[in-house]
XYZ file of C-alpha atoms in Angstrom:
704
model
C 30.830 -41.099 -6.307
C 30.101 -38.753 -3.775
C 31.420 -36.088 -5.898
C 29.536 -36.993 -8.721
C 26.456 -37.120 -6.746
C 27.081 -33.495 -5.660
C 27.832 -32.593 -9.011
C 24.561 -33.917 -10.437
C 22.376 -32.526 -7.646
C 24.224 -28.742 -8.250
C 23.993 -29.211 -12.098
C 19.802 -29.983 -11.404
C 19.460 -27.122 -8.996
C 21.390 -24.698 -11.563
C 18.894 -25.824 -14.261
C 16.071 -25.296 -11.951
C 16.937 -21.314 -11.272
C 15.362 -19.909 -14.040
C 12.428 -21.388 -12.322
C 13.055 -19.109 -9.240
C 10.290 -16.513 -8.741
C 11.491 -13.327 -7.449
C 8.277 -11.388 -7.544
C 7.660 -9.411 -4.512
C 3.783 -9.281 -4.090
C 2.089 -8.256 -0.538
C -0.564 -11.032 -1.487
C 1.967 -13.694 -1.311
C 1.356 -13.619 2.471
C -2.077 -15.056 2.123
C -2.888 -18.729 1.168
C -4.836 -18.892 -2.377
C -7.115 -21.248 -0.176
C -7.797 -18.355 2.350
C -11.632 -17.781 2.254
C -10.700 -13.966 3.024
C -8.514 -13.435 0.355
C -10.876 -15.313 -2.221
C -13.479 -13.225 -1.214
C -10.910 -10.150 -1.809
C -10.379 -11.525 -5.205
C -13.946 -11.652 -6.029
C -14.731 -8.226 -4.884
C -11.605 -7.052 -7.195
C -12.950 -8.843 -10.095
C -16.977 -7.773 -9.630
C -16.141 -4.040 -8.844
C -13.765 -1.877 -11.121
C -10.989 -0.816 -8.765
C -8.447 2.366 -9.580
C -6.593 2.139 -6.500
C -3.380 0.167 -6.972
C -1.281 3.286 -7.683
C -1.961 6.846 -6.270
C -0.400 9.795 -6.859
C -0.335 12.530 -4.112
C 0.468 15.984 -4.939
C 1.162 18.530 -1.985
C 1.323 22.500 -2.492
C 1.569 25.172 -0.368
C -1.111 27.172 -2.520
C -4.628 25.674 -3.541
C -5.116 23.282 -6.572
C -8.337 25.200 -7.197
C -6.586 28.275 -8.250
C -6.389 28.730 -12.176
C -2.584 28.977 -11.989
C -2.297 25.900 -10.109
C -4.699 24.164 -12.583
C -3.122 25.249 -15.849
C 0.204 23.492 -14.416
C -1.555 20.291 -13.216
C -3.069 20.301 -17.073
C 0.651 20.617 -18.663
C 1.780 17.642 -16.357
C -1.186 15.414 -17.036
C -0.147 15.875 -20.700
C 3.473 14.415 -19.610
C 1.686 11.980 -17.665
C -0.365 10.837 -21.073
C 2.381 10.479 -22.851
C 3.940 7.890 -20.730
C 3.483 4.501 -22.323
C 3.369 2.637 -18.885
C 0.350 4.647 -17.770
C -3.161 3.307 -19.441
C -5.528 5.906 -17.788
C -5.601 8.801 -15.292
C -8.395 9.317 -13.266
C -9.140 11.354 -9.705
C -9.085 15.278 -9.388
C -8.000 15.585 -13.248
C -11.482 14.522 -13.946
C -13.004 17.824 -12.231
C -10.189 19.615 -13.985
C -11.083 18.536 -17.344
C -15.005 18.250 -16.861
C -15.358 14.786 -17.342
C -16.496 14.056 -13.725
C -20.171 14.744 -15.168
C -19.340 14.082 -18.562
C -22.689 11.825 -19.034
C -25.178 14.091 -17.724
C -27.133 11.187 -16.496
C -26.691 12.315 -13.082
C -26.044 15.712 -12.008
C -24.951 17.132 -8.632
C -24.402 20.302 -7.104
C -21.376 18.881 -5.115
C -20.110 15.760 -6.583
C -19.949 12.911 -4.133
C -16.700 11.729 -4.467
C -14.884 15.097 -4.968
C -13.436 14.923 -1.321
C -11.782 12.164 -1.973
C -9.399 13.208 -4.281
C -9.072 17.054 -3.408
C -8.569 17.996 0.293
C -10.544 19.993 2.009
C -8.032 22.764 2.112
C -7.258 22.333 -1.618
C -3.567 21.827 -0.531
C -3.616 17.983 -1.722
C -4.884 16.221 -4.584
C -5.120 12.805 -5.714
C -4.362 10.973 -9.069
C -5.507 7.278 -9.587
C -2.913 5.945 -12.483
C -3.652 2.925 -14.349
C -0.608 1.342 -15.325
C -0.191 -0.790 -18.620
C 1.525 -3.932 -18.672
C 2.471 -4.062 -22.175
C 6.141 -3.843 -21.578
C 6.080 -6.333 -18.729
C 7.266 -8.972 -21.092
C 10.685 -7.241 -21.621
C 11.482 -7.833 -17.796
C 12.323 -11.341 -16.240
C 10.017 -10.420 -13.237
C 6.891 -8.342 -12.607
C 8.727 -6.748 -9.882
C 11.591 -5.421 -11.969
C 8.985 -3.983 -14.412
C 7.020 -2.552 -11.601
C 10.595 -0.913 -10.301
C 11.393 0.381 -13.865
C 7.854 2.070 -13.950
C 7.547 3.661 -10.886
C 11.289 4.916 -10.667
C 10.529 6.632 -13.939
C 6.891 7.857 -12.654
C 8.415 9.182 -9.647
C 11.665 10.980 -11.159
C 9.663 12.675 -13.812
C 7.005 13.732 -11.308
C 9.667 14.928 -8.977
C 11.771 16.942 -12.064
C 8.814 18.653 -12.924
C 7.028 19.665 -9.547
C 9.940 19.973 -7.478
C 10.885 23.577 -8.705
C 7.258 24.512 -8.415
C 7.466 23.872 -4.347
C 5.208 20.664 -4.856
C 5.756 17.390 -3.212
C 4.726 14.195 -4.820
C 4.070 10.708 -3.011
C 3.210 7.186 -4.375
C 0.878 5.088 -2.473
C -1.369 2.152 -3.427
C -0.583 -1.817 -3.676
C 1.396 -1.164 -6.787
C 3.616 1.338 -4.586
C 3.638 -1.086 -1.779
C 4.865 -3.784 -3.926
C 7.649 -1.754 -5.051
C 8.974 -1.051 -1.747
C 8.852 -4.359 -0.687
C 11.287 -5.292 -3.666
C 13.727 -2.377 -2.606
C 13.875 -3.757 0.703
C 14.662 -7.132 -0.626
C 17.338 -5.581 -2.611
C 18.654 -3.573 0.433
C 18.765 -6.363 2.546
C 20.640 -8.832 0.288
C 23.247 -6.091 -0.498
C 23.850 -5.717 3.479
C 23.406 -9.448 4.236
C 25.873 -10.791 2.022
C 29.315 -8.981 2.982
C 28.331 -8.650 6.465
C 27.881 -12.353 6.892
C 31.308 -12.856 4.869
C 32.842 -10.728 7.230
C 31.725 -12.357 10.277
C 32.806 -16.142 8.980
C 35.958 -14.503 7.909
C 36.593 -12.974 11.576
C 35.740 -15.995 13.286
C 37.625 -18.224 11.207
C 40.931 -15.615 11.773
C 40.121 -15.551 15.238
C 39.488 -19.313 16.124
C 39.808 -21.677 12.919
C 43.333 -21.329 11.626
C 43.139 -24.385 9.534
C 42.599 -22.834 5.651
C 41.209 -26.568 4.406
C 39.440 -26.587 7.142
C 37.725 -23.007 6.308
C 37.576 -23.919 2.872
C 35.870 -27.220 3.205
C 33.223 -25.236 5.504
C 32.800 -22.697 3.027
C 32.310 -24.993 0.126
C 29.723 -27.064 2.060
C 27.630 -23.750 2.825
C 27.732 -22.723 -1.076
C 26.823 -26.193 -1.936
C 23.892 -25.968 0.230
C 22.753 -22.436 -0.545
C 22.895 -23.563 -4.333
C 20.955 -27.131 -3.402
C 18.328 -24.931 -1.369
C 18.018 -22.319 -4.161
C 17.127 -25.349 -6.525
C 14.764 -26.838 -4.362
C 13.047 -23.475 -4.092
C 13.011 -23.129 -8.048
C 11.587 -26.434 -8.632
C 8.710 -26.583 -5.973
C 8.068 -23.142 -7.080
C 7.961 -22.036 -3.499
C 6.145 -18.480 -2.547
C 9.119 -15.919 -1.482
C 8.664 -12.806 0.246
C 11.111 -9.933 1.664
C 11.246 -12.035 4.891
C 13.158 -15.168 3.038
C 15.990 -12.730 2.321
C 17.251 -14.050 6.015
C 16.866 -17.694 4.793
C 20.714 -17.543 3.405
C 21.806 -15.891 6.600
C 20.293 -18.783 8.887
C 21.836 -21.554 6.580
C 25.386 -20.279 6.289
C 25.301 -19.177 10.258
C 24.028 -22.764 11.313
C 26.365 -24.265 8.659
C 29.105 -22.984 9.978
C 28.128 -23.309 13.680
C 26.986 -27.056 13.575
C 29.897 -28.273 11.753
C 32.817 -26.413 14.067
C 31.887 -29.329 16.656
C 34.058 -31.732 14.385
C 36.868 -29.078 14.114
C 37.132 -28.154 17.857
C 37.227 -32.108 18.582
C 39.807 -32.829 15.866
C 41.714 -29.847 17.432
C 41.535 -31.135 21.074
C 42.967 -34.753 19.773
C 45.803 -33.000 17.624
C 46.733 -31.155 20.963
C 47.051 -34.229 22.598
C 49.423 -35.872 20.253
C 47.074 -38.155 17.732
C 47.626 -38.344 14.387
C 45.439 -36.597 11.880
C 43.776 -39.985 10.920
C 43.368 -40.615 14.619
C 41.825 -37.314 15.550
C 39.139 -37.042 12.518
C 38.042 -40.606 13.408
C 37.809 -39.678 17.225
C 35.804 -36.576 16.580
C 33.713 -38.362 13.984
C 33.004 -41.001 16.556
C 32.036 -38.231 19.667
C 30.091 -36.023 17.752
C 28.122 -38.319 15.044
C 25.419 -38.760 17.878
C 25.040 -35.595 19.066
C 25.028 -33.869 15.272
C 22.753 -36.380 14.357
C 20.040 -35.528 17.102
C 20.715 -31.930 16.882
C 20.304 -31.841 12.965
C 16.939 -33.745 13.782
C 15.674 -31.430 16.091
C 16.251 -28.474 14.186
C 14.855 -29.802 11.209
C 11.788 -30.608 12.884
C 11.373 -27.259 14.498
C 11.879 -25.543 11.290
C 9.445 -27.990 9.266
C 6.885 -26.773 12.167
C 6.988 -23.515 10.450
C 4.918 -25.140 7.725
C 2.008 -24.897 9.929
C 1.950 -21.225 9.336
C -0.941 -20.106 7.392
C 1.567 -17.903 5.485
C 3.196 -19.675 2.276
C 6.393 -17.427 2.413
C 6.577 -18.871 6.265
C 5.982 -22.452 4.990
C 8.928 -21.907 2.235
C 10.972 -20.481 5.005
C 10.830 -23.075 7.164
C 10.866 -25.835 4.449
C 14.095 -24.425 2.941
C 16.294 -23.993 5.977
C 15.052 -27.416 7.597
C 16.202 -28.935 3.749
C 19.263 -27.161 4.376
C 19.942 -28.623 7.622
C 19.737 -32.081 6.070
C 21.903 -31.027 3.295
C 24.806 -29.345 5.862
C 24.504 -32.621 8.265
C 25.081 -35.030 5.095
C 28.131 -32.886 3.990
C 29.704 -32.376 7.005
C 29.940 -36.022 7.640
C 31.420 -36.789 4.090
C 32.851 -33.799 2.308
C 34.324 -31.964 5.163
C 35.856 -35.077 6.440
C 37.312 -35.917 2.874
C 39.080 -32.387 2.874
C 40.138 -32.528 6.525
C 41.945 -35.499 6.175
C 44.392 -33.481 3.977
C 45.014 -30.957 6.559
C 48.259 -29.708 7.682
C 48.540 -30.018 11.668
C 50.034 -26.880 12.711
C 50.847 -25.316 16.354
C 48.379 -22.560 15.846
C 45.605 -23.117 17.948
C 43.659 -19.804 17.873
C 41.527 -18.390 20.629
C 39.463 -20.663 23.005
C 36.471 -20.079 25.602
C 38.416 -21.813 28.225
C 37.809 -19.091 30.677
C 34.051 -20.271 30.351
C 35.095 -23.243 32.688
C 36.031 -20.824 35.257
C 32.909 -18.928 35.082
C 30.565 -22.103 35.526
C 32.733 -23.339 38.233
C 32.041 -20.117 40.366
C 28.773 -19.941 39.762
C 28.237 -23.641 40.768
C 29.349 -22.510 44.132
C 25.997 -20.932 45.041
C 23.591 -23.682 43.913
C 20.758 -22.576 46.310
C 20.898 -18.995 45.533
C 21.211 -19.829 41.321
C 18.099 -21.922 41.436
C 16.249 -19.388 43.934
C 17.140 -16.562 41.448
C 15.976 -18.395 38.460
C 12.442 -19.428 40.136
C 11.736 -15.889 41.104
C 12.884 -14.370 37.616
C 11.094 -17.124 35.753
C 7.814 -16.492 37.720
C 8.201 -12.567 36.946
C 8.702 -13.541 33.483
C 5.596 -15.535 33.426
C 3.503 -12.457 34.517
C 5.261 -10.304 31.838
C 4.560 -12.675 29.306
C 1.005 -13.111 29.813
C 0.681 -9.283 28.907
C 2.024 -9.822 25.625
C -0.576 -8.788 22.830
C -0.531 -9.007 19.290
C 0.016 -5.522 17.681
C 0.753 -6.345 14.296
C 0.652 -3.566 11.580
C 1.814 -4.237 7.993
C 2.787 -0.670 7.702
C 4.928 -0.720 10.820
C 7.228 -3.250 8.572
C 9.068 -0.212 7.049
C 11.702 2.305 8.526
C 9.489 5.713 9.656
C 11.329 7.057 6.486
C 10.521 4.890 3.762
C 8.358 6.624 1.048
C 5.460 4.308 1.546
C 4.899 5.155 5.313
C 5.364 8.781 4.465
C 3.116 8.626 1.746
C 0.609 6.722 4.037
C 1.036 9.411 6.585
C 0.067 12.311 3.933
C -2.976 9.797 2.932
C -4.324 10.397 6.619
C -3.567 13.766 6.951
C -5.336 15.162 3.806
C -7.894 12.650 3.204
C -9.203 9.393 5.020
C -6.341 7.121 5.256
C -5.448 4.029 3.698
C -7.339 1.742 6.320
C -10.165 0.749 4.010
C -12.649 -1.981 4.709
C -15.423 -3.460 2.172
C -18.997 -4.963 2.358
C -20.733 -6.139 -0.493
C -24.509 -5.846 -0.191
C -26.172 -8.332 -2.515
C -29.908 -8.426 -3.374
C -31.227 -11.810 -1.628
C -33.400 -12.821 -4.948
C -30.515 -12.060 -7.334
C -32.397 -9.149 -8.833
C -31.185 -5.608 -9.806
C -30.946 -3.318 -6.575
C -33.940 -1.891 -5.366
C -35.698 -0.087 -2.698
C -35.064 -2.954 -0.075
C -31.226 -3.142 -0.566
C -31.059 0.613 -1.018
C -32.618 1.206 2.580
C -30.786 -1.436 4.282
C -27.480 0.522 3.073
C -28.592 3.609 4.442
C -29.368 1.808 7.827
C -26.262 -0.311 7.790
C -24.284 3.071 6.922
C -26.204 4.886 10.044
C -24.882 2.218 12.334
C -21.120 2.296 10.864
C -20.970 6.095 11.543
C -21.835 5.625 15.049
C -18.577 3.670 15.605
C -15.729 5.337 16.838
C -13.032 3.801 14.857
C -15.144 5.018 11.465
C -14.074 7.786 9.992
C -16.083 7.795 6.835
C -18.499 5.611 4.977
C -19.237 5.874 1.276
C -21.894 3.823 -0.539
C -24.462 4.175 -3.345
C -26.742 6.329 -1.590
C -24.171 9.450 -1.699
C -24.866 9.639 -5.462
C -28.908 9.611 -4.667
C -28.700 12.250 -2.438
C -26.034 14.447 -4.279
C -28.462 14.234 -7.277
C -31.350 15.098 -5.505
C -33.729 12.361 -6.729
C -35.831 9.815 -5.139
C -34.717 6.203 -5.070
C -37.971 5.068 -7.613
C -36.562 7.522 -10.007
C -32.728 6.056 -9.461
C -34.384 2.665 -10.056
C -35.548 3.771 -13.176
C -32.599 5.242 -14.389
C -30.575 2.083 -12.945
C -32.998 0.072 -15.267
C -32.058 2.046 -18.469
C -28.384 2.332 -18.177
C -25.310 0.315 -17.514
C -23.176 0.717 -14.198
C -20.199 2.188 -16.622
C -22.599 4.476 -18.163
C -23.552 6.095 -15.075
C -19.919 6.033 -13.732
C -20.484 3.763 -10.533
C -18.593 0.594 -11.751
C -15.981 0.928 -8.771
C -19.315 0.778 -6.646
C -22.039 -0.990 -8.414
C -21.348 -4.765 -10.238
C -22.101 -4.877 -13.586
C -25.000 -7.216 -13.023
C -26.177 -4.238 -10.720
C -27.242 -7.119 -8.047
C -24.343 -5.728 -5.753
C -23.169 -2.663 -4.286
C -20.283 -1.791 -2.235
C -20.075 -0.267 1.103
C -16.345 1.149 1.745
C -15.298 2.327 5.317
C -12.441 4.201 6.247
C -10.844 3.271 9.620
C -8.790 5.100 11.953
C -5.382 3.209 12.047
C -5.826 -0.017 14.370
C -4.058 -2.903 15.585
C -4.519 -6.541 14.447
C -6.554 -6.896 17.444
C -8.887 -3.693 17.155
C -9.284 -5.033 13.654
C -10.999 -8.066 14.524
C -12.992 -6.984 17.819
C -14.458 -4.253 15.221
C -15.167 -6.594 12.605
C -16.972 -8.923 15.449
C -18.903 -6.138 16.653
C -20.678 -5.130 13.260
C -21.011 -9.067 12.731
C -23.361 -8.714 15.414
C -25.479 -6.079 14.116
C -25.769 -7.686 10.537
C -26.770 -10.793 12.120
C -29.734 -8.927 13.398
C -30.331 -6.731 10.747
C -29.833 -8.280 7.529
C -32.259 -10.754 6.830
C -33.497 -9.263 3.615
C -30.446 -8.754 1.833
C -27.008 -10.592 1.529
C -23.989 -9.041 2.964
C -20.111 -10.577 2.476
C -17.887 -10.651 5.739
C -15.586 -7.683 5.482
C -13.235 -7.677 2.832
C -9.772 -5.708 3.430
C -6.000 -6.280 3.475
C -5.230 -4.877 6.817
C -8.357 -7.245 7.956
C -6.902 -10.162 6.461
C -3.409 -9.371 7.414
C -4.870 -9.335 11.069
C -6.499 -12.657 10.728
C -3.243 -14.074 9.335
C -1.211 -12.650 11.923
C -3.378 -14.208 14.877
C -3.548 -17.710 13.017
C 0.029 -17.493 12.630
C 0.947 -16.823 16.223
C -1.587 -19.415 17.492
C 0.227 -21.740 15.112
C 3.796 -20.858 16.184
C 2.620 -21.002 19.780
C 1.620 -24.892 18.826
C 4.797 -25.400 17.082
C 6.581 -24.277 20.096
C 4.872 -26.554 22.638
C 5.005 -29.890 20.247
C 8.905 -28.958 19.597
C 9.496 -28.460 23.596
C 7.552 -32.041 24.332
C 9.176 -33.879 21.304
C 12.508 -32.621 22.953
C 11.516 -33.685 26.409
C 10.915 -37.220 24.869
C 13.976 -37.656 23.033
C 15.992 -36.780 25.820
C 14.021 -39.173 27.957
C 14.601 -42.119 25.565
C 18.294 -41.152 24.807
C 19.307 -40.856 28.471
C 16.885 -43.248 29.744
C 15.507 -41.026 32.348
C 12.357 -38.633 32.705
C 14.383 -36.401 35.113
C 16.832 -35.555 31.824
C 13.657 -34.585 29.773
C 12.651 -32.118 32.764
C 16.070 -30.297 32.223
C 15.837 -30.354 28.733
C 12.431 -28.375 29.285
C 13.887 -26.076 31.581
C 16.990 -25.316 29.727
C 15.359 -24.776 26.508
C 12.002 -23.271 27.609
C 13.451 -20.346 30.285
C 15.470 -18.849 27.831
C 12.672 -17.915 25.448
C 10.209 -17.188 28.297
C 12.906 -14.663 29.413
C 13.575 -13.124 26.318
C 9.724 -12.662 25.301
C 9.523 -11.354 28.710
C 12.084 -8.455 28.350
C 10.724 -7.906 24.862
C 7.111 -7.233 26.835
C 8.744 -5.040 29.207
C 10.728 -2.729 26.580
C 6.913 -2.512 24.648
C 7.207 -5.167 22.089
C 4.660 -7.333 20.961
C 3.544 -10.226 18.753
C 4.144 -9.700 15.307
C 4.861 -11.741 11.944
C 8.710 -12.083 12.897
C 8.534 -12.224 16.551
C 5.977 -15.487 16.228
C 8.314 -17.043 13.880
C 11.146 -17.041 16.477
C 8.904 -19.229 18.862
C 8.672 -21.781 15.982
C 11.890 -21.914 15.021
C 14.329 -21.039 17.970
C 13.753 -24.193 19.915
C 15.156 -26.375 17.262
C 18.373 -24.230 17.174
C 19.277 -23.666 20.862
C 18.627 -27.518 21.977
C 21.686 -27.898 19.925
C 23.879 -27.290 22.858
C 21.839 -29.191 25.506
C 22.355 -32.120 23.258
C 25.597 -31.723 22.819
C 26.306 -31.540 26.535
C 24.284 -34.259 27.694
C 24.998 -36.544 25.454
C 28.704 -35.898 25.871
C 28.622 -36.393 29.802
C 28.790 -39.670 31.084
C 26.069 -41.749 32.447
C 24.700 -40.734 35.854
C 26.044 -44.093 37.339
C 29.490 -43.359 36.467
C 29.330 -39.700 36.571
C 31.006 -37.698 39.711
C 31.734 -34.198 39.945
C 35.376 -34.599 38.730
C 34.395 -36.590 35.558
C 31.557 -33.910 34.846
C 33.660 -30.730 34.750
C 36.332 -33.308 32.844
C 33.650 -33.429 30.040
C 32.532 -30.060 30.603
C 36.013 -28.592 30.075
C 35.976 -30.028 26.587
C 32.554 -29.096 25.470
C 31.637 -25.669 27.069
C 34.396 -23.794 25.106
C 32.846 -25.657 21.555
C 28.982 -24.311 22.729
C 30.164 -20.983 23.513
C 32.071 -20.765 19.829
C 28.769 -21.819 18.074
C 26.656 -19.615 20.539
C 29.056 -16.627 19.642
C 28.829 -17.636 15.788
C 24.999 -17.968 15.857
C 24.529 -14.813 17.529
C 26.755 -12.958 15.136
C 25.687 -14.363 12.087
C 21.866 -13.578 13.332
C 22.741 -9.737 14.068
C 23.417 -9.492 10.319
C 19.347 -9.084 10.325
C 19.571 -5.958 12.621
C 20.907 -4.400 9.263
C 17.534 -4.947 7.435
C 15.187 -2.374 6.617
C 12.268 -4.873 6.904
C 10.911 -4.776 10.430
C 9.891 -8.361 10.784
C 13.899 -9.700 9.488
C 15.094 -6.958 12.229
C 12.744 -8.361 15.347
C 13.339 -11.985 14.391
C 17.157 -11.313 14.319
C 17.281 -9.196 17.989
C 15.061 -11.712 19.130
C 16.876 -14.736 17.898
C 20.452 -13.508 18.956
C 18.907 -12.738 22.686
C 17.520 -16.328 22.975
C 20.764 -18.082 21.651
C 22.688 -15.873 24.599
C 20.134 -16.312 27.313
C 20.196 -20.562 25.950
C 24.038 -20.484 26.501
C 23.816 -18.893 29.594
C 21.445 -21.537 30.925
C 23.817 -24.355 29.560
C 26.546 -22.840 31.328
C 25.365 -21.631 34.429
C 22.440 -23.769 35.318
C 23.069 -27.340 33.557
C 26.108 -27.856 36.104
C 24.000 -26.951 39.035
C 21.111 -29.165 38.095
C 23.758 -31.985 37.619
C 25.233 -31.695 41.047
C 21.915 -31.333 42.695
C 19.711 -34.037 40.876
C 22.014 -36.350 38.519
C 25.277 -36.902 40.323
C 24.989 -39.618 43.023
C 25.391 -38.341 46.540
C 28.888 -39.169 47.990
């Protein structure tokens, strides 16, 4: 019946795999219901945007030279022949004489020339509009985008490299392309590295082939079932989701090892295979249940995050832990019944007991040291700041990072922010709105963070006409005919004010937004002005909201742990001990993180939400396997710890090594999450080994 049920669930999961969405899109990090994201989409619909794909060409010469322009014209012909490119805009319009083709507005100096040609003439920008007619030939949009951009990039380099010209791709398409490449890179490295670690741990510590087979089979089943859940629920996946299989396999292997070591201990005592299995299930069933519950609860709290990929992250791992718990007490035991008992014991961690006993001889020094270091850690953690930047998620050598640096070097960067100014009377823009835009622009230009401000008034000034004359031209011609579709809505009731900002952290962006909001509150009474619209600003708010929610999740999980221990051990003292043993490791790790220049980001905030549910596993195994306080003596405590401490040392090593795989990631949030998780696991082990025996001797064991 068990195997029939597992088979049916596997078939259902496999049937759903074609529904699995593997498209990588930066916008997936935002919930569709997010007001800022909705405003961003409305802006994209209202104004004609051509900034999804930029091609920057850099040369040591000057693009205004006739020879360089002739080479550019030849290259443009090659680009136009590419069936995946629908249109090309940018500096080529000036080369081809199309920038002023309608002659409705004539300019001595075109107001947007500086946005596509650098001041020294060494760099130019081309805006590529892609045609998606071939997208249906690919299983995902990401694969189509990878094919198109790979072709554009290779053809561009092949043409320009012999001529000494360097090319860079930027824009949202280029960003999503790099997200897809990062995901492929991570999955390529994660799988073999994780398999190697598991093989090494099995070779050194678990030398029973059937046990290793059963553990591996359970993990494979769990992975397939989890993928099925993601597919049928159409969960939002992102680059950070690449770490989910690593967590699933690592936790599955570590948690189930408690049964193996319990079984091996009984075998070494001369028990039969059946007797050893019954005993190990009996003593581990409670701790496994409660540790699984706390882990599921911890990861489920990630669903409080405002970001859909992190919500999916928590849901998938929580589901996987449930599956692994059920499989551990069913299929693992089924296969273990046929395991042949051998004399091969494998390595153990018995030396840990000696370290714990040596440390316990100095209880006053240990507790004083912990109090002092924790006080210093609190001071350090209080200085942690939120300094998130989505551009820092890639390695310095990443093509998107390099192209962004060139955009900043030659132009005004990619940190754009938009305000939509609309007529309060729902009529065509008139003198009132344009006068406000001028006034708003003057205020913005005085702000030190602002590099440049673009608005419809630039066109009026460059054309040398008055506002009344411009109003007449606007009345008689459409925004498209005037070439203003990217800054003027089709109904001519709204106009876009665009800011180019210095590179800023999340908190700096929010502070700037608040300062502008105060000014608008005082001066925008005659017009309607939208909240600021920008992808970087949306991400800044997402980072702040996510960090606050993860901190709340951590607090909730910590209190839930304390309550659970109080109920299980029937004493508030054990709740306090649980708080100390699981809060202090996180406190110390984040203090070290701050001292080394670390900050709160998307990856580090997730650690707060998920790690408590993992590290509490060892605490529960220790406390639930130690005798009750009434029957507890120093001798019985060490006898119990002699059995438990080596096992939790193995699980700590397994989790630390498994999570360290994330350090191979080319995606910074995963690398940060991996590093902090490894440190938290190791520190938690240290507290359980070094601090718990001291606390038991001082607070729990009756005085003799």
